[in-house]
mmCIF file of C-alpha atoms in Angstrom:
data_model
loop_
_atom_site.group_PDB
_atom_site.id
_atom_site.type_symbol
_atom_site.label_atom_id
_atom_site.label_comp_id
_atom_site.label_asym_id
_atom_site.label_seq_id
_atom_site.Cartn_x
_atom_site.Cartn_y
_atom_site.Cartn_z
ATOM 1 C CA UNK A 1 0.000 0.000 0.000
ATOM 2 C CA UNK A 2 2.770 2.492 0.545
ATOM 3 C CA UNK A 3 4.827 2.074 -3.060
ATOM 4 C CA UNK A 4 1.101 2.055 -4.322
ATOM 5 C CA UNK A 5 0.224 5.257 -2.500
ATOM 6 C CA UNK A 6 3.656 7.268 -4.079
ATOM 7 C CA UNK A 7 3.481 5.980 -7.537
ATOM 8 C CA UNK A 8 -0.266 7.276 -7.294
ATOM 9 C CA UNK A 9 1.000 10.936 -5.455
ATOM 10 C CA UNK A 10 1.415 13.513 -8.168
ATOM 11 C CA UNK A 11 4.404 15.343 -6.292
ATOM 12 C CA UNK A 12 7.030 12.864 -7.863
ATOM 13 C CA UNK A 13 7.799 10.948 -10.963
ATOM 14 C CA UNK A 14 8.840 7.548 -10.132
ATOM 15 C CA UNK A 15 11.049 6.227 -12.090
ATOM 16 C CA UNK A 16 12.263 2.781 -10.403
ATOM 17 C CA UNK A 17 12.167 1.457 -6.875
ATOM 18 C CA UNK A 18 15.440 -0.290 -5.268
ATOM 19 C CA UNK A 19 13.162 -2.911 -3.073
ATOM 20 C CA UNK A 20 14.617 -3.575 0.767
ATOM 21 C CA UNK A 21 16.527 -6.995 0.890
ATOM 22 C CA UNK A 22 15.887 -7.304 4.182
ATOM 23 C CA UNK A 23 11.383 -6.926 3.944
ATOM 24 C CA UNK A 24 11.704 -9.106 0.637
ATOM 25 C CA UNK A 25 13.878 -11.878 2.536
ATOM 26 C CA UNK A 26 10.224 -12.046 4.179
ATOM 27 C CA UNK A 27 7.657 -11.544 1.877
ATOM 28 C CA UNK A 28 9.877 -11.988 -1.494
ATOM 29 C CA UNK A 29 9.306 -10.529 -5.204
ATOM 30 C CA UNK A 30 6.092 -11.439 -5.806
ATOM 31 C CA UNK A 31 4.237 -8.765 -4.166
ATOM 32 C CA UNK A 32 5.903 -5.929 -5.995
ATOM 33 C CA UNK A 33 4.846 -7.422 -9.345
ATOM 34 C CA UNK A 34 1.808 -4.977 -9.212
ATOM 35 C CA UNK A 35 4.222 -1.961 -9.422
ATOM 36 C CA UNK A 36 5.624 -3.411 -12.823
ATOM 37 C CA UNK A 37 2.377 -4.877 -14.437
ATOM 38 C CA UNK A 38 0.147 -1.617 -13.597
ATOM 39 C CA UNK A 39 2.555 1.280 -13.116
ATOM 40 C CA UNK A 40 5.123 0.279 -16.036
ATOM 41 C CA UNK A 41 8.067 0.680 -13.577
ATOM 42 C CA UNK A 42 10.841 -1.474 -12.698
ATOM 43 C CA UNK A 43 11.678 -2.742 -9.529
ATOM 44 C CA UNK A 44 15.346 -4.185 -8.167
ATOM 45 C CA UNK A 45 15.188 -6.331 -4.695
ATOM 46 C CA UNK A 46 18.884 -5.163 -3.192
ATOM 47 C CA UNK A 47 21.530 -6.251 -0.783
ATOM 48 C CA UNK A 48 23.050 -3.633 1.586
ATOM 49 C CA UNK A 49 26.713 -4.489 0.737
ATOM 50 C CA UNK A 50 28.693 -1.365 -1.635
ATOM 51 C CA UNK A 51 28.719 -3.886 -4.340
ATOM 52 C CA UNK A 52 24.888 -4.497 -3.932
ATOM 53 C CA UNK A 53 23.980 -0.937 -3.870
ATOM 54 C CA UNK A 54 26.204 -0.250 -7.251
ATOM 55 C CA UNK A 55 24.952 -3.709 -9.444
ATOM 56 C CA UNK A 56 21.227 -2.816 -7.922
ATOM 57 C CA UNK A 57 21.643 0.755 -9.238
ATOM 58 C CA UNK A 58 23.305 -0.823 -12.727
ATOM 59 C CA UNK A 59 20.346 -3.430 -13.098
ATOM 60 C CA UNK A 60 17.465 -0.534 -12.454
ATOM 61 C CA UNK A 61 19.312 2.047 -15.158
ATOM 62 C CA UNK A 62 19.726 -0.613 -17.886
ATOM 63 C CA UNK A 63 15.949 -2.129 -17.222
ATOM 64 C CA UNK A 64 14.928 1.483 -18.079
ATOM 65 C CA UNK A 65 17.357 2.134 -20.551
ATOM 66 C CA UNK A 66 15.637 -0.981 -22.088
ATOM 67 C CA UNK A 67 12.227 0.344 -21.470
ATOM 68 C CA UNK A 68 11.664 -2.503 -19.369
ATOM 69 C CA UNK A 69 9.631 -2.999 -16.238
ATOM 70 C CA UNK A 70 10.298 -6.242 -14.383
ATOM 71 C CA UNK A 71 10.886 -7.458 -10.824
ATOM 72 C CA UNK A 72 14.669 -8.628 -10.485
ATOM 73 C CA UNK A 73 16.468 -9.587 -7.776
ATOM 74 C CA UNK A 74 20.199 -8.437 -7.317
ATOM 75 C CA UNK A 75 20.174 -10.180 -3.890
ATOM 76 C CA UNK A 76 19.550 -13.597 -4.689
ATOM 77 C CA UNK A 77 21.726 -15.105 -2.166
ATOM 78 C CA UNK A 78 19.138 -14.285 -0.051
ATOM 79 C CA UNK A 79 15.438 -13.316 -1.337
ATOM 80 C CA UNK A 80 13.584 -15.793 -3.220
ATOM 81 C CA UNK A 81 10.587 -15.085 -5.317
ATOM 82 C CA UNK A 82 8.407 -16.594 -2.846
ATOM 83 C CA UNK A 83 9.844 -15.805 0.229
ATOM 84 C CA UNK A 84 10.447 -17.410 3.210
ATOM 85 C CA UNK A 85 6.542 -19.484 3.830
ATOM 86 C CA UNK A 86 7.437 -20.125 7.499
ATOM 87 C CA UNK A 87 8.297 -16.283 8.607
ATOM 88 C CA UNK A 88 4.445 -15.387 6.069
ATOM 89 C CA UNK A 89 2.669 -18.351 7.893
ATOM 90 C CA UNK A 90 3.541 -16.741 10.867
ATOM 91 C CA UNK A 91 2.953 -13.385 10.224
ATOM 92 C CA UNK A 92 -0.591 -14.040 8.902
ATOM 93 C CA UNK A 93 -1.251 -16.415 11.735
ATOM 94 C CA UNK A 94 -0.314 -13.531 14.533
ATOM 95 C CA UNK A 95 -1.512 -10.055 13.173
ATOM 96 C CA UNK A 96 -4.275 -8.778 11.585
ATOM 97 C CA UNK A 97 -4.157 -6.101 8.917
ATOM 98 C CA UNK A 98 -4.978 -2.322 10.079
ATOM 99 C CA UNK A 99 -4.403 1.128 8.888
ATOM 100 C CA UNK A 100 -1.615 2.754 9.426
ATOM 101 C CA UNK A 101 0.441 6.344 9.705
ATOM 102 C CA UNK A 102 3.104 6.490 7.762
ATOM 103 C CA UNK A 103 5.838 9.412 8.867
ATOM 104 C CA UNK A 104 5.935 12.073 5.863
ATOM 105 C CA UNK A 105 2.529 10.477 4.194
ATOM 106 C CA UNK A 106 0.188 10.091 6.534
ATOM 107 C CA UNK A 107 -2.336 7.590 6.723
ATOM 108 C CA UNK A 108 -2.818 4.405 4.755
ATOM 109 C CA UNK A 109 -5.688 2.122 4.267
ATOM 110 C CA UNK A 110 -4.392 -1.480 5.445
ATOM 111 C CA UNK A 111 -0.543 -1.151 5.184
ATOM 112 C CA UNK A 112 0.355 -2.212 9.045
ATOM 113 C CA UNK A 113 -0.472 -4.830 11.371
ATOM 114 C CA UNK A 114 -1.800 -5.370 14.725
ATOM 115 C CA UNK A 115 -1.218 -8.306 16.898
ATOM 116 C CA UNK A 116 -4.649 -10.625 17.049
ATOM 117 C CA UNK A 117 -6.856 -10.851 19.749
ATOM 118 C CA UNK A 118 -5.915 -14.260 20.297
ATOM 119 C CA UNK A 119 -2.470 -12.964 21.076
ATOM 120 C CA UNK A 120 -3.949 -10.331 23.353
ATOM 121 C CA UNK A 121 -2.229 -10.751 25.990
ATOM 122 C CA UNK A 122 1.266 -9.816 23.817
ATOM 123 C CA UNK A 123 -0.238 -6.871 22.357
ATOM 124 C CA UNK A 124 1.453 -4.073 24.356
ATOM 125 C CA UNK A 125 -1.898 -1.831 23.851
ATOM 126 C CA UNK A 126 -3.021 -3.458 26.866
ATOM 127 C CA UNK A 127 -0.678 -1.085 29.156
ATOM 128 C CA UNK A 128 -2.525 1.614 28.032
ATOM 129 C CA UNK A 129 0.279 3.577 28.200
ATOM 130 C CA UNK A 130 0.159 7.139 26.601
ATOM 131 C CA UNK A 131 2.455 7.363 23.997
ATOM 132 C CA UNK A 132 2.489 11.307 22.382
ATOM 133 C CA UNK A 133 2.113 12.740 18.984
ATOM 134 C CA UNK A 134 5.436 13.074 17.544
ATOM 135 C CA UNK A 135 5.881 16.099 14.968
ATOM 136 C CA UNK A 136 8.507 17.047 13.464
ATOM 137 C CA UNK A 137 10.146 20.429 14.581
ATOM 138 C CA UNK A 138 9.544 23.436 12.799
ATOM 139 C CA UNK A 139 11.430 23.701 9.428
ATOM 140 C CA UNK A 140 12.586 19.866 9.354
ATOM 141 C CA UNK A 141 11.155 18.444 5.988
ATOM 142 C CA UNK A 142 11.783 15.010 6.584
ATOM 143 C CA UNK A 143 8.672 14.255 5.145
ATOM 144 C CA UNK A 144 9.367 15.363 1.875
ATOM 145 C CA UNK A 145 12.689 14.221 2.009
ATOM 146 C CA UNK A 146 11.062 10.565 2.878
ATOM 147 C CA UNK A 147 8.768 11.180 -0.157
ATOM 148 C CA UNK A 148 11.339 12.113 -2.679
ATOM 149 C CA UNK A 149 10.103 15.458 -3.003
ATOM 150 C CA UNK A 150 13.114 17.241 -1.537
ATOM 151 C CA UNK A 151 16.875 16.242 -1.391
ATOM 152 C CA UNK A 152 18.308 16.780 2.155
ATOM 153 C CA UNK A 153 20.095 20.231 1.184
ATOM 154 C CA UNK A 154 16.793 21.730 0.050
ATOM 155 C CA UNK A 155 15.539 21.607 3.543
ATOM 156 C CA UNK A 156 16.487 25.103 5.653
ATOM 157 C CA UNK A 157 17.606 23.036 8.631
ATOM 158 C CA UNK A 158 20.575 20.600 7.220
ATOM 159 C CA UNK A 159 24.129 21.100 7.847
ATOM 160 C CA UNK A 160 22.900 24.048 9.833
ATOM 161 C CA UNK A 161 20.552 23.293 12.682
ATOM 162 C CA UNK A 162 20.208 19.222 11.874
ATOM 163 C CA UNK A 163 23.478 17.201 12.191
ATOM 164 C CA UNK A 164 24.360 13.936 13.134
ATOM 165 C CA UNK A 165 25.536 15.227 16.738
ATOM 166 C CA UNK A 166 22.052 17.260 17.048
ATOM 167 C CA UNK A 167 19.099 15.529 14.523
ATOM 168 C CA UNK A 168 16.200 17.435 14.178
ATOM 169 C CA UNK A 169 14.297 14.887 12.418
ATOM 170 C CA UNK A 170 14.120 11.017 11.928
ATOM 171 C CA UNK A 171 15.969 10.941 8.465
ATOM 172 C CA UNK A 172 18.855 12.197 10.678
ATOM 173 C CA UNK A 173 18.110 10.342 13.727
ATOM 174 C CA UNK A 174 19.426 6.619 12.467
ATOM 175 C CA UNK A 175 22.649 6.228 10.246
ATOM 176 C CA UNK A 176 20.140 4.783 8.243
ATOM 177 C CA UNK A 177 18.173 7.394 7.594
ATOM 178 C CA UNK A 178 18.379 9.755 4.282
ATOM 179 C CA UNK A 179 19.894 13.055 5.999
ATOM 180 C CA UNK A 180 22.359 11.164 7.678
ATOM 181 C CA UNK A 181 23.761 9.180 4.691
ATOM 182 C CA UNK A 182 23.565 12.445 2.694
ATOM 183 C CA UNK A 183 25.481 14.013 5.543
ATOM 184 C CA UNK A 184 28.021 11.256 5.549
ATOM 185 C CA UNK A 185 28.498 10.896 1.991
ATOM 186 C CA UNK A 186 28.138 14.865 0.718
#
């Protein structure tokens, strides 16, 4: 539901999606297929080693240098097309499908999960503990740097106010996160 919801957004033209290894180790290939069959654009399931990153990257260009829309997998040595039935079995047998918020997009009709009531006593709901809006702080754009609408420079608060040593928002929080590799790497 989230791919679907940008590739249906009119702020950015999508041209190709580098898929998570680590998600499609789950779920596998198969349920991006949609985004190449309806959308028309091509799709690479990557590892996170330099080497992954830079054949991912080479196997998205020449897919749409070839005007081609498929579902490949660079990281093979670990995602399968139909990915791993024991972790899905699981999955489905534990949590139900809900709708979610989703930082920078807001919400999404039935893109997260909830434990079941079966597994009630697990769910940690039942400590009704009050957990607080988070927003982000005035100026941070992490949201449309999340989106693709932005690169981290465009936003008034990197380098400046937002470093690694003082994040402002989530995509500077983690090393993970877009600011912070932009940081890094810029």
């Amino acid at each position: 539901p989230a791919m679907k919801t940008l590739l249906e957004g009119k702020e950015v033209n999508i041209d190709g999606f580098i898929c998570p290894g680590h998600v499609s180790a789950i779920i596998g290939s198969k349920p991006y297929n949609f985004i190449t069959t309806q959308y028309k654009v091509p799709c690479v399931i990557c590892g996170f080693e330099p080497l992954d990153i830079l054949q991912s990257i080479y196997m998205l260009v020449k897919q749409i240098e070839d005007s081609r829309a498929e579902v490949e997998i660079q990281y093979e040595r670990v995602v399968k097309p139909e990915g791993n039935k024991i972790a899905l079995d699981k999955i489905k047998e534990a949590f139900k499908v809900i709708d979610s918020d989703w930082r920078g997009i807001g919400n999404i009709p039935l893109s997260g999960l909830e434990i079941k009531d079966k597994y009630g006593k697990f769910n940690a709901r039942k400590f009704e503990v009050e957990i607080e809006e988070t927003k982000e702080p005035k100026g941070c754009r992490c949201g449309e740097v999340l989106r693709g609408v932005i690169i981290p420079p465009e936003c008034s608060l990197f380098r400046k106010v937002c470093t690694p040593e003082n994040p402002q928002g989530a995509c500077m929080v983690s090393t993970e996160g877009t600011c912070a590799a932009y940081y890094k790497y810029n």
